[in-house]
Coordinates of C-alpha atoms and ligand atoms in Angstrom, one line a residue:
X275 CA 0.0 0.0 0.0
X276 CA 1.3 3.4 -0.8
X277 CA 1.1 5.9 2.0
X278 CA 0.8 9.5 1.1
X279 CA 3.2 11.4 3.4
X280 CA 2.3 14.8 4.6
X281 CA 5.4 16.2 3.0
X282 CA 4.2 15.4 -0.5
X283 CA 2.5 18.7 -1.3
X284 CA 5.7 20.5 -0.3
X285 CA 7.7 18.3 -2.6
X286 CA 5.4 18.9 -5.5
X287 CA 5.5 22.6 -4.9
X288 CA 9.3 22.6 -4.7
X289 CA 9.6 20.5 -7.9
X290 CA 7.3 22.9 -9.7
X291 CA 9.2 25.9 -8.5
X292 CA 12.5 24.2 -9.5
X293 CA 11.1 23.4 -12.9
X294 CA 10.0 27.0 -13.4
X295 CA 13.4 28.3 -12.2
X296 CA 15.1 26.0 -14.7
X297 CA 12.9 27.2 -17.5
X298 CA 13.6 30.8 -16.7
X299 CA 17.2 30.6 -15.9
X300 CA 18.3 28.1 -18.5
X301 CA 16.7 30.2 -21.2
X302 CA 13.4 29.1 -22.5
X303 CA 13.6 31.1 -25.7
X304 CA 9.9 30.5 -26.5
X305 CA 8.9 32.8 -23.6
X306 CA 9.3 36.2 -25.2
X307 CA 8.6 39.1 -22.8
X308 CA 9.9 41.7 -25.2
X309 CA 7.4 44.5 -26.0
X310 CA 7.2 45.4 -29.6
X311 CA 6.0 48.7 -31.0
X312 CA 4.7 49.4 -34.5
X313 CA 4.2 53.1 -34.7
X314 CA 6.9 54.8 -32.8
X315 CA 9.5 54.3 -30.1
X316 CA 11.5 56.6 -27.8
X317 CA 14.4 56.0 -25.3
X318 CA 15.7 58.9 -23.2
X319 CA 17.4 59.4 -19.9
X320 CA 14.3 60.8 -18.2
X321 CA 10.8 59.3 -17.9
X322 CA 9.0 62.6 -18.2
X323 CA 10.8 63.4 -21.5
X324 CA 10.0 59.9 -22.9
X325 CA 6.3 60.2 -22.0
X326 CA 6.0 63.7 -23.6
X327 CA 7.9 62.6 -26.7
X328 CA 5.4 59.7 -27.1
X329 CA 2.6 62.2 -26.8
X330 CA 4.0 64.3 -29.6
X331 CA 4.2 61.2 -31.8
X332 CA 0.6 60.2 -30.9
X333 CA -0.6 63.7 -31.8
X334 CA 0.7 63.1 -35.3
X335 CA 4.2 64.6 -35.0
X336 CA 7.1 62.8 -36.6
X337 CA 10.3 61.6 -35.0
X338 CA 11.9 65.0 -35.7
X339 CA 9.1 66.9 -33.9
X340 CA 9.4 64.5 -30.9
X341 CA 13.2 65.0 -31.0
X342 CA 12.9 68.8 -30.8
X343 CA 10.4 68.7 -28.0
X344 CA 12.6 66.2 -26.1
X345 CA 15.7 68.4 -26.4
X346 CA 13.9 71.2 -24.7
X347 CA 12.1 69.0 -22.1
X348 CA 15.4 67.4 -21.0
X349 CA 16.7 70.9 -20.4
X350 CA 14.0 71.2 -17.8
X351 CA 13.8 67.8 -16.2
X352 CA 17.4 66.6 -16.5
X353 CA 19.3 69.7 -15.7
X354 CA 22.7 68.0 -15.2
X355 CA 23.0 67.3 -18.9
X356 CA 19.8 68.3 -20.8
X357 CA 20.4 71.9 -21.9
X358 CA 19.9 75.0 -23.9
X359 CA 23.2 76.3 -22.7
X360 CA 25.3 73.5 -24.3
X361 CA 25.6 71.8 -27.6
X362 CA 25.5 68.4 -29.4
X363 CA 25.1 66.4 -32.4
X364 CA 22.2 64.7 -34.3
X365 CA 22.5 61.8 -36.7
X366 CA 19.2 61.4 -38.6
X367 CA 17.6 59.5 -41.4
X368 CA 14.8 61.0 -43.3
X369 CA 12.3 58.3 -44.1
X370 CA 11.0 60.2 -47.2
X371 CA 14.2 60.0 -49.2
X372 CA 16.2 57.5 -47.1
X373 CA 19.0 60.1 -46.7
X374 CA 21.2 60.0 -43.6
X375 CA 22.7 63.3 -42.5
X376 CA 24.2 64.7 -39.4
X377 CA 23.7 68.1 -37.7
X378 CA 26.6 69.6 -35.7
X379 CA 25.4 72.0 -33.1
X380 CA 28.6 71.8 -31.0
X381 CA 29.7 74.9 -29.0
X382 CA 32.4 77.1 -30.5
X383 CA 35.2 78.9 -28.8
X384 CA 34.4 82.6 -28.3
X385 CA 36.1 85.0 -30.8
X386 CA 38.3 86.3 -28.0
X387 CA 39.6 82.9 -27.0
X388 CA 43.4 82.3 -27.3
X389 CA 45.5 79.2 -27.2
X390 CA 47.0 80.0 -23.8
X391 CA 43.8 81.2 -22.0
X392 CA 44.0 78.5 -19.3
X393 CA 47.7 78.9 -18.6
X394 CA 49.4 81.2 -16.0
X395 CA 52.5 83.3 -16.8
X396 CA 54.8 80.2 -16.2
X397 CA 52.8 78.3 -18.8
X398 CA 51.2 76.0 -16.2
X399 CA 47.5 75.1 -16.4
X400 CA 45.4 77.1 -13.9
X401 CA 43.4 74.6 -11.9
X402 CA 39.7 74.3 -12.8
X403 CA 39.6 77.4 -15.1
X404 CA 38.4 75.3 -18.1
X405 CA 35.9 73.5 -15.9
X406 CA 34.0 76.0 -13.7
X407 CA 32.6 79.5 -14.3
X408 CA 32.3 81.8 -17.3
X409 CA 35.7 81.2 -18.8
X410 CA 34.9 77.5 -19.3
X411 CA 31.9 78.2 -21.6
X412 CA 31.7 77.8 -25.3
X413 CA 29.1 79.6 -27.3
X414 CA 26.0 77.4 -27.0
X415 CA 24.6 75.6 -30.0
X416 CA 21.5 73.6 -28.8
X417 CA 18.8 76.1 -29.6
X418 CA 20.1 76.8 -33.1
X419 CA 20.6 73.1 -33.6
X420 CA 17.1 72.0 -32.6
X421 CA 15.7 74.8 -34.7
X422 CA 17.6 73.7 -37.8
X423 CA 16.4 70.2 -37.3
X424 CA 12.8 71.4 -37.0
X425 CA 13.1 73.8 -40.0
X426 CA 14.4 71.0 -42.3
X427 CA 12.2 68.1 -41.2
X428 CA 9.6 69.1 -38.5
X429 CA 5.9 68.9 -39.2
X430 CA 4.3 70.5 -36.2
X431 CA 4.5 74.2 -35.1
X432 CA 7.8 75.2 -33.5
X433 CA 5.9 77.2 -30.9
X434 CA 3.8 74.2 -29.9
X435 CA 6.9 71.9 -29.5
X436 CA 9.0 74.4 -27.4
X437 CA 6.0 75.3 -25.2
X438 CA 5.8 71.7 -24.0
X439 CA 9.0 72.2 -22.1
X440 CA 8.1 75.8 -21.1
X441 CA 5.0 74.5 -19.5
X442 CA 6.9 71.9 -17.5
X443 CA 9.3 74.6 -16.3
X444 CA 6.4 76.9 -15.5
X445 CA 4.2 74.5 -13.6
X446 CA 7.0 72.4 -12.2
X447 CA 7.5 68.7 -12.0
X448 CA 8.0 66.2 -9.2
X449 CA 11.6 65.6 -8.2
X450 CA 12.4 61.9 -8.4
X451 CA 15.1 60.0 -6.4
X452 CA 17.6 60.3 -9.3
X453 CA 17.4 64.1 -9.5
X454 CA 17.4 64.4 -5.7
X455 CA 20.6 62.3 -5.5
X456 CA 22.2 64.2 -8.3
X457 CA 21.5 67.6 -6.5
X458 CA 23.1 66.1 -3.4
X459 CA 26.1 64.8 -5.3
X460 CA 26.7 68.2 -7.1
X461 CA 26.0 70.3 -4.0
X462 CA 29.4 72.0 -4.1
X463 CA 29.1 72.9 -7.8
X464 CA 25.6 74.1 -7.5
X465 CA 26.5 76.6 -4.7
X466 CA 29.6 78.1 -6.4
X467 CA 27.5 80.9 -8.0
X468 CA 24.5 82.7 -6.5
X469 CA 22.6 82.6 -9.8
X470 CA 22.9 78.8 -9.7
X471 CA 22.2 78.3 -6.0
X472 CA 19.1 80.5 -6.3
X473 CA 17.6 77.8 -8.6
X474 CA 19.0 74.6 -7.4
X475 CA 19.5 75.3 -3.7
X476 CA 17.1 78.2 -2.9
X477 CA 17.6 79.6 0.6
X478 CA 20.1 76.8 1.2
X479 CA 17.5 74.1 0.7
X480 CA 17.9 71.7 -2.1
X481 CA 14.9 69.8 -3.4
X482 CA 14.2 66.3 -2.2
X483 CA 12.3 63.5 -3.9
X484 CA 8.6 64.4 -4.0
X485 CA 9.1 68.2 -4.1
X486 CA 7.7 70.1 -7.0
X487 CA 10.6 71.8 -8.9
X488 CA 9.6 75.1 -10.5
X489 CA 11.9 77.0 -12.9
X490 CA 10.2 80.3 -13.7
X491 CA 13.2 82.1 -15.2
X492 CA 13.8 79.1 -17.5
X493 CA 10.1 79.0 -18.4
X494 CA 10.3 82.7 -19.5
X495 CA 13.4 81.9 -21.6
X496 CA 11.7 79.0 -23.2
X497 CA 8.5 81.0 -24.0
X498 CA 10.8 83.6 -25.7
X499 CA 12.4 80.8 -27.8
X500 CA 9.0 79.4 -28.6
X501 CA 7.7 82.8 -29.8
X502 CA 10.8 84.0 -31.6
X503 CA 12.9 80.9 -32.5
X504 CA 16.7 81.2 -32.2
X505 CA 16.4 85.0 -32.0
X506 CA 14.7 84.6 -28.7
X507 CA 18.1 83.2 -27.4
X508 CA 20.9 84.5 -29.6
X509 CA 19.7 88.2 -29.6
X510 CA 17.4 90.3 -27.4
X511 CA 16.9 90.0 -23.7
X512 CA 18.3 86.4 -23.2
X513 CA 21.4 87.2 -25.2
X514 CA 21.9 90.4 -23.1
X515 CA 21.6 88.3 -19.9
X516 CA 24.2 85.9 -21.2
X517 CA 26.6 88.7 -22.0
X518 CA 25.9 90.4 -18.6
X519 CA 26.7 87.1 -16.8
X520 CA 29.9 86.8 -18.9
X521 CA 31.0 90.3 -17.9
X522 CA 30.2 89.8 -14.2
X523 CA 32.4 86.6 -14.1
X524 CA 35.1 87.5 -16.5
X525 CA 33.9 85.3 -19.4
X526 CA 34.6 85.9 -23.1
X527 CA 31.3 85.3 -24.9
X528 CA 30.0 88.5 -26.5
X529 CA 26.9 89.6 -28.4
X530 CA 28.8 89.0 -31.6
X531 CA 29.7 85.5 -30.6
X532 CA 26.0 84.7 -30.0
X533 CA 24.7 86.5 -33.1
X534 CA 27.1 84.6 -35.4
X535 CA 26.5 81.1 -34.1
X536 CA 25.5 78.6 -36.8
X537 CA 24.8 74.9 -36.8
X538 CA 26.3 72.9 -39.6
X539 CA 24.8 70.0 -41.6
X540 CA 27.5 67.4 -42.3
X541 CA 27.8 64.1 -44.1
X542 CA 28.0 61.1 -41.7
X543 CA 30.9 58.9 -41.1
X544 CA 29.8 55.7 -42.8
X545 CA 31.2 52.2 -42.7
X546 CA 29.8 48.8 -43.5
X547 CA 30.4 46.0 -41.0
X548 CA 29.3 42.5 -41.5
X549 CA 26.8 43.7 -44.1
X550 CA 25.3 46.4 -41.9
X551 CA 25.6 50.1 -42.7
X552 CA 26.7 52.1 -39.7
X553 CA 26.4 55.9 -39.7
X554 CA 27.8 58.1 -37.0
X555 CA 29.1 61.6 -36.2
X556 CA 31.9 63.0 -38.2
X557 CA 34.4 65.7 -37.0
X558 CA 34.3 67.7 -34.8
X559 CA 33.3 64.6 -33.0
X560 CA 35.9 61.9 -33.0
X561 CA 33.1 59.5 -32.1
X562 CA 32.3 58.3 -35.6
X563 CA 35.8 57.7 -36.9
X564 CA 37.1 56.1 -33.7
X565 CA 34.1 53.7 -33.3
X566 CA 34.6 52.9 -37.0
X567 CA 38.3 52.3 -36.6
X568 CA 37.7 49.9 -33.7
X569 CA 35.1 48.0 -35.6
X570 CA 37.1 47.8 -38.9
X571 CA 40.2 46.7 -36.9
X572 CA 38.2 43.9 -35.4
X573 CA 36.1 42.9 -38.4
X574 CA 38.5 40.2 -39.8
X575 CA 38.7 38.3 -36.5
X576 CA 36.6 35.2 -36.1
X577 CA 34.4 35.7 -33.0
X578 CA 32.8 32.2 -33.3
X579 CA 34.6 30.9 -30.2
X580 CA 34.6 34.2 -28.3
X581 CA 31.9 35.5 -26.0
X582 CA 31.4 39.1 -24.8
X583 CA 33.1 38.6 -21.5
X584 CA 35.9 36.4 -22.6
X585 CA 39.6 37.3 -22.1
X586 CA 40.4 37.1 -25.8
X587 CA 37.5 39.3 -26.9
X588 CA 38.1 41.9 -24.2
X589 CA 41.8 41.9 -25.0
X590 CA 41.3 42.2 -28.8
X591 CA 38.8 45.0 -28.3
X592 CA 41.2 46.9 -26.0
X593 CA 44.1 46.6 -28.4
X594 CA 42.0 48.0 -31.2
X595 CA 40.7 50.8 -29.0
X596 CA 44.3 51.6 -27.8
X597 CA 45.4 52.1 -31.5
X598 CA 42.3 54.1 -32.4
X599 CA 42.6 56.4 -29.4
X600 CA 46.3 57.0 -30.1
X601 CA 45.2 58.3 -33.5
X602 CA 42.5 60.5 -31.9
X603 CA 45.1 62.3 -29.8
X604 CA 47.2 63.4 -32.8
X605 CA 45.0 63.7 -35.9
X606 CA 41.5 65.0 -34.9
X607 CA 40.1 68.4 -34.4
X608 CA 37.5 70.8 -35.9
X609 CA 37.8 70.3 -39.7
X610 CA 37.4 74.0 -40.3
X611 CA 40.7 74.6 -38.6
X612 CA 42.7 71.4 -39.0
X613 CA 42.8 69.0 -41.9
X614 CA 42.5 65.5 -40.5
X615 CA 44.0 62.8 -42.7
X616 CA 41.3 61.5 -45.0
X617 CA 42.7 58.0 -44.8
X618 CA 42.1 57.0 -41.2
X619 CA 39.6 54.4 -42.4
X620 CA 41.4 53.2 -45.5
X621 CA 41.7 49.4 -45.6
X622 CA 45.5 49.5 -46.2
X623 CA 46.1 51.8 -43.3
X624 CA 44.0 49.7 -40.9
X625 CA 45.6 46.5 -42.2
X626 CA 49.0 47.9 -41.2
X627 CA 47.7 49.1 -37.8
X628 CA 46.0 45.7 -37.2
X629 CA 49.5 44.0 -37.5
X630 CA 50.5 45.8 -34.3
X631 CA 47.9 43.8 -32.3
X632 CA 49.4 40.8 -30.5
X633 CA 46.5 38.4 -29.9
X634 CA 47.8 37.3 -26.5
X635 CA 49.9 40.2 -25.1
X636 CA 48.9 43.7 -24.3
X637 CA 51.1 46.2 -26.0
X638 CA 52.2 48.9 -23.6
X639 CA 50.8 52.2 -24.7
X640 CA 54.2 53.8 -24.5
X641 CA 55.1 51.6 -27.5
X642 CA 51.9 52.5 -29.4
X643 CA 52.1 55.8 -31.2
X644 CA 49.5 57.6 -33.3
X645 CA 49.8 56.2 -36.8
X646 CA 50.9 58.0 -39.9
X647 CA 48.0 57.6 -42.3
X648 CA 49.1 58.3 -45.8
X649 CA 48.6 61.8 -47.0
X650 CA 46.2 61.8 -50.0
X651 CA 47.0 64.2 -52.8
X652 CA 45.0 67.1 -53.4
X653 CA 31.4 61.7 -17.2
X654 CA 27.2 64.4 -17.9
X655 CA 25.8 64.3 -21.3
X656 CA 22.6 62.7 -22.4
X657 CA 21.5 60.8 -25.4
X658 CA 18.0 60.0 -26.8
X659 CA 16.8 57.8 -29.7
X660 CA 13.5 58.2 -31.5
X661 CA 11.9 56.6 -34.5
X662 CA 8.5 56.6 -36.2
X663 CA 6.8 54.3 -38.7
X664 CA 7.7 56.5 -41.7
X665 CA 11.3 55.4 -41.4
X666 CA 12.5 58.6 -39.7
X667 CA 15.3 58.0 -37.3
X668 CA 16.9 60.4 -34.8
X669 CA 19.9 59.9 -32.6
X670 CA 20.8 63.0 -30.6
X671 CA 23.6 63.3 -28.0
X672 CA 23.9 66.7 -26.4
X673 CA 25.7 68.0 -23.4
X674 CA 26.9 70.7 -21.0
X675 CA 30.1 68.5 -20.7
X676 CA 30.5 67.5 -17.1
X677 CA 27.4 67.4 -14.7
X678 CA 25.7 70.8 -14.6
X679 CA 28.4 72.1 -17.0
X680 CA 30.3 75.2 -15.8
X681 CA 28.0 75.4 -12.7
X682 CA 27.1 78.9 -13.9
X683 CA 23.4 79.8 -14.5
X684 CA 22.7 82.9 -16.7
X685 CA 21.4 85.4 -14.2
X686 CA 17.6 86.0 -14.7
X687 CA 17.4 83.5 -17.6
X688 CA 17.5 80.3 -15.6
X689 CA 19.7 78.0 -17.6
X690 CA 23.2 76.5 -17.0
X691 CA 26.1 77.2 -19.3
X692 CA 28.4 74.5 -20.6
X693 CA 32.1 73.9 -19.7
X694 CA 32.9 72.5 -23.1
X695 CA 36.1 74.5 -23.5
X696 CA 37.8 71.7 -21.4
X697 CA 37.3 69.4 -24.5
X698 CA 40.0 71.4 -26.2
X699 CA 43.6 70.4 -25.6
X700 CA 44.3 73.3 -23.2
X701 CA 48.0 72.5 -23.2
X702 CA 49.7 69.8 -25.4
X703 CA 49.9 66.5 -23.5
X704 CA 47.8 67.7 -20.5
X705 CA 44.8 65.4 -20.1
X706 CA 41.3 66.9 -20.0
X707 CA 38.7 65.8 -17.5
X708 CA 38.2 62.5 -19.3
X709 CA 42.0 61.8 -19.4
X710 CA 42.2 62.5 -23.1
X711 CA 45.2 64.3 -24.5
X712 CA 45.7 66.2 -27.7
X713 CA 47.9 68.7 -29.4
X714 CA 47.9 70.9 -32.5
X715 CA 44.8 69.5 -34.1
X716 CA 42.6 70.3 -31.1
X717 CA 44.3 73.5 -29.7
X718 CA 42.1 76.5 -28.8
X719 CA 41.4 78.9 -31.6
X720 CA 38.7 81.6 -31.9
X721 CA 35.5 80.3 -33.4
X722 CA 36.7 76.7 -33.4
X723 CA 34.7 73.7 -32.2
X724 CA 36.3 71.5 -29.6
X725 CA 36.8 67.8 -30.4
X726 CA 34.1 65.5 -29.0
X727 CA 33.6 61.8 -28.4
X728 CA 29.9 61.9 -28.7
X729 CA 28.7 59.2 -31.1
X730 CA 25.0 59.2 -31.9
X731 CA 24.7 56.3 -34.3
X732 CA 22.3 54.8 -36.8
X733 CA 22.4 51.2 -38.2
X734 CA 20.7 50.2 -41.4
X735 CA 20.6 47.0 -43.4
X736 CA 19.5 46.8 -47.0
X737 CA 18.4 50.4 -46.5
X738 CA 16.0 49.5 -43.7
X739 CA 16.3 51.1 -40.2
X740 CA 17.7 48.6 -37.7
X741 CA 19.1 50.4 -34.7
X742 CA 19.4 53.8 -33.1
X743 CA 21.9 54.2 -30.2
X744 CA 24.1 56.5 -28.2
X745 CA 25.2 57.3 -24.6
X746 CA 26.9 59.8 -22.4
X747 CA 30.2 59.0 -20.8
X748 CA 33.0 61.2 -22.2
X749 CA 35.7 59.2 -23.9
X750 CA 33.8 56.0 -22.7
X751 CA 31.0 56.9 -25.2
X752 CA 33.2 55.5 -28.0
X753 CA 33.9 52.1 -26.4
X754 CA 30.3 51.7 -25.2
X755 CA 28.9 52.4 -28.7
X756 CA 31.5 50.1 -30.4
X757 CA 30.8 47.3 -27.9
X758 CA 27.1 47.7 -28.3
X759 CA 27.4 47.4 -32.1
X760 CA 29.6 44.3 -31.7
X761 CA 27.3 42.8 -29.1
X762 CA 24.3 43.3 -31.4
X763 CA 25.9 42.3 -34.8
X764 CA 28.4 39.7 -33.7
X765 CA 26.9 38.4 -30.4
X766 CA 23.2 38.7 -31.4
X767 CA 22.0 40.3 -28.1
X768 CA 18.5 41.8 -27.6
X769 CA 18.1 45.5 -27.0
X770 CA 17.6 44.7 -23.3
X771 CA 20.8 42.7 -23.0
X772 CA 22.7 45.4 -25.0
X773 CA 21.9 47.9 -22.3
X774 CA 22.6 45.6 -19.4
X775 CA 25.8 44.1 -20.7
X776 CA 28.9 44.7 -18.5
X777 CA 31.3 47.3 -19.9
X778 CA 35.1 47.7 -20.2
X779 CA 37.2 50.6 -21.5
X780 CA 40.7 51.3 -22.8
X781 CA 41.7 54.6 -24.3
X782 CA 45.5 54.2 -24.9
X783 CA 46.4 56.7 -22.3
X784 CA 46.2 56.2 -19.4
X785 CA 47.4 52.6 -20.1
X786 CA 44.7 51.0 -18.1
X787 CA 41.9 48.6 -18.7
X788 CA 38.8 49.7 -16.8
X789 CA 36.1 47.1 -15.9
X790 CA 32.8 47.8 -14.4
X791 CA 33.1 46.6 -10.8
X792 CA 31.7 43.3 -9.8
X793 CA 30.7 42.4 -13.3
X794 CA 33.7 40.3 -14.5
X795 CA 34.7 36.9 -13.2
X796 CA 38.0 36.7 -11.3
X797 CA 39.3 34.2 -13.9
X798 CA 38.6 36.7 -16.6
X799 CA 40.4 39.4 -14.7
X800 CA 43.4 37.2 -14.0
X801 CA 43.5 36.1 -17.7
X802 CA 43.6 39.8 -18.8
X803 CA 46.4 40.5 -16.3
X804 CA 48.3 37.5 -17.7
X805 CA 48.0 39.0 -21.1
X806 CA 49.8 42.1 -19.7
X807 CA 46.9 44.5 -19.0
X808 CA 46.9 46.8 -16.0
X809 CA 43.3 46.3 -14.8
X810 CA 41.2 48.5 -12.6
X811 CA 37.6 48.1 -11.5
X812 CA 35.5 51.3 -11.6
X813 CA 31.9 52.2 -10.9
X814 CA 29.3 51.5 -13.6
X815 CA 29.1 54.1 -16.3
X816 CA 27.1 55.5 -19.2
X817 CA 23.4 55.6 -20.0
X818 CA 22.8 53.8 -23.2
X819 CA 19.5 54.4 -25.1
X820 CA 18.7 51.9 -27.8
X821 CA 15.9 51.3 -30.3
X822 CA 16.1 48.2 -32.4
X823 CA 14.0 47.4 -35.4
X824 CA 13.6 44.0 -37.0
X825 CA 13.4 43.4 -40.7
X826 CA 9.6 44.0 -40.6
X827 CA 10.0 47.3 -38.8
X828 CA 8.8 46.1 -35.4
X829 CA 10.5 48.3 -32.8
X830 CA 11.9 47.5 -29.3
X831 CA 13.3 50.2 -27.1
X832 CA 15.5 49.9 -24.0
X833 CA 17.0 52.3 -21.6
X834 CA 20.1 51.6 -19.6
X835 CA 19.2 49.8 -16.3
X836 CA 22.1 51.7 -14.6
X837 CA 20.0 54.9 -14.5
X838 CA 16.5 56.2 -14.4
X839 CA 15.8 56.5 -18.1
X840 CA 12.7 55.2 -19.8
X841 CA 12.0 53.5 -23.1
X842 CA 8.5 53.3 -24.5
X843 CA 6.5 53.2 -27.7
X844 CA 3.1 52.4 -29.1
Ligands
DON1100 O1 31.9 66.0 -26.2 C1 32.4 65.2 -25.5 O2 33.0 64.2 -25.8 C2 32.2 65.4 -24.0 N1 32.0 66.8 -23.7 C3 31.1 64.6 -23.5 C4 30.9 64.6 -22.0 C5 30.1 63.5 -21.4 O3 29.8 62.6 -22.1 C6 30.0 63.5 -20.0 N2 29.1 62.4 -19.6 N3 29.1 61.6 -18.8

């Protein structure tokens, strides 16, 4: 006779749970929890911005309308990086004609800037001068850039799009944990200038989660931009306030600098990789060409036996990155001032550079020099990705440079100015805040645009939209974008996995391989050390925003789990 023991229901329950656990953990590929969107998708670093962008799309706006609105909304709800006092880049595809173009709305050096403006009489760098206050600011480009994008491709009224942000500034929004923590982290910077403290730490009280955050001066500025377009920023009352703030704090930006600012449409940097077309930002961003060099250096390697966290893959990636960043230091700057070699992506040049990669030994960076391409005759930024069902794609990365930029708010106008001047090489060989060095190509000159690493990127295959991506992270932008492209194309990861994937970084100098802490197995770390790498763990970084489209145009959108961003669609 079989006796049923009392423990049996527990066993059954345990077995069921174990089976369920195995199904989930061991990868039951038939359970697909991905959300697909058909009409439009958005991924930004701030939930309010994502929700408002989706509203624009639902109202009948196209991806460009949503991108313009998002640019202004982020200036209100994500003040450490979203901006009207900074600049950035857009890489876009126009669904109507399939053309991919880029828009450069990078800041420029004021006309009074000189090469030695951050050095003392002994030729030494004056501490922090390129990072805080009025001297650190480049002439802002964001308002002119968003307007140029709208003028060319927008379908809704400019006024309506800008007013979305103005209303949020005017009526306020509820501070979330992320913003509250950021205001605490940057307390010192936000109290350096009374104009900034008045907004972010009024009467010595910073906002905490749950407070309503009003920005009435910023609202007035945004209403002026809504009514007058770029004139509401680059001339008139707002411009006068910028110049007054410059004069008060010994800055260089004049009314003439503001009146003469122009964004520039440029052809994208384009490569094919494994049959995909990859379009990214050309100079004055180094992003496109350095991402492209890394990918093209790696393309001939067989990845079949590698996986994204294997010693051999990480090693190969770092060696390619080391070579590419060495070229960055020597050859790249604003193309209006310095002629970069046009052969940095030539197959012959890259074949020769690839020969310098030892598959099992790290080459010390002291032995890696920038290449000599043949002369041919003749840590806050934010990124957002948007697409619609007409084949329009927008990737925008824009920034104040470091968190809250120069820390200086324009008195009475309510917005922060950038500290982008630090992206110039302020003295040959002296690293900027991201540890990047440069020389002649990226020296300070009046009216010049400082070299960037921002890499908003589009991927197409057979002329069909496949991916929109980008991230903040200073120099690490380049390696995050390159790794994400490889993770997608070579390792077939979903958008969700792309965002969650552990990251590593090597930028030639310092000669150090950075790994996100706690993410890599000790055996992998030891393997990399055995190959000769100096390895350091560091806190998680970047804020990747990805939209993927399958061959039928179904969209998935994902925001980096490291931060508070939101991806959505409909
Ligand atoms: O243009 C650049 O490369 C830098 N100003 C970007 C700064 C940045 O990404 C900071 N974010 N964490």
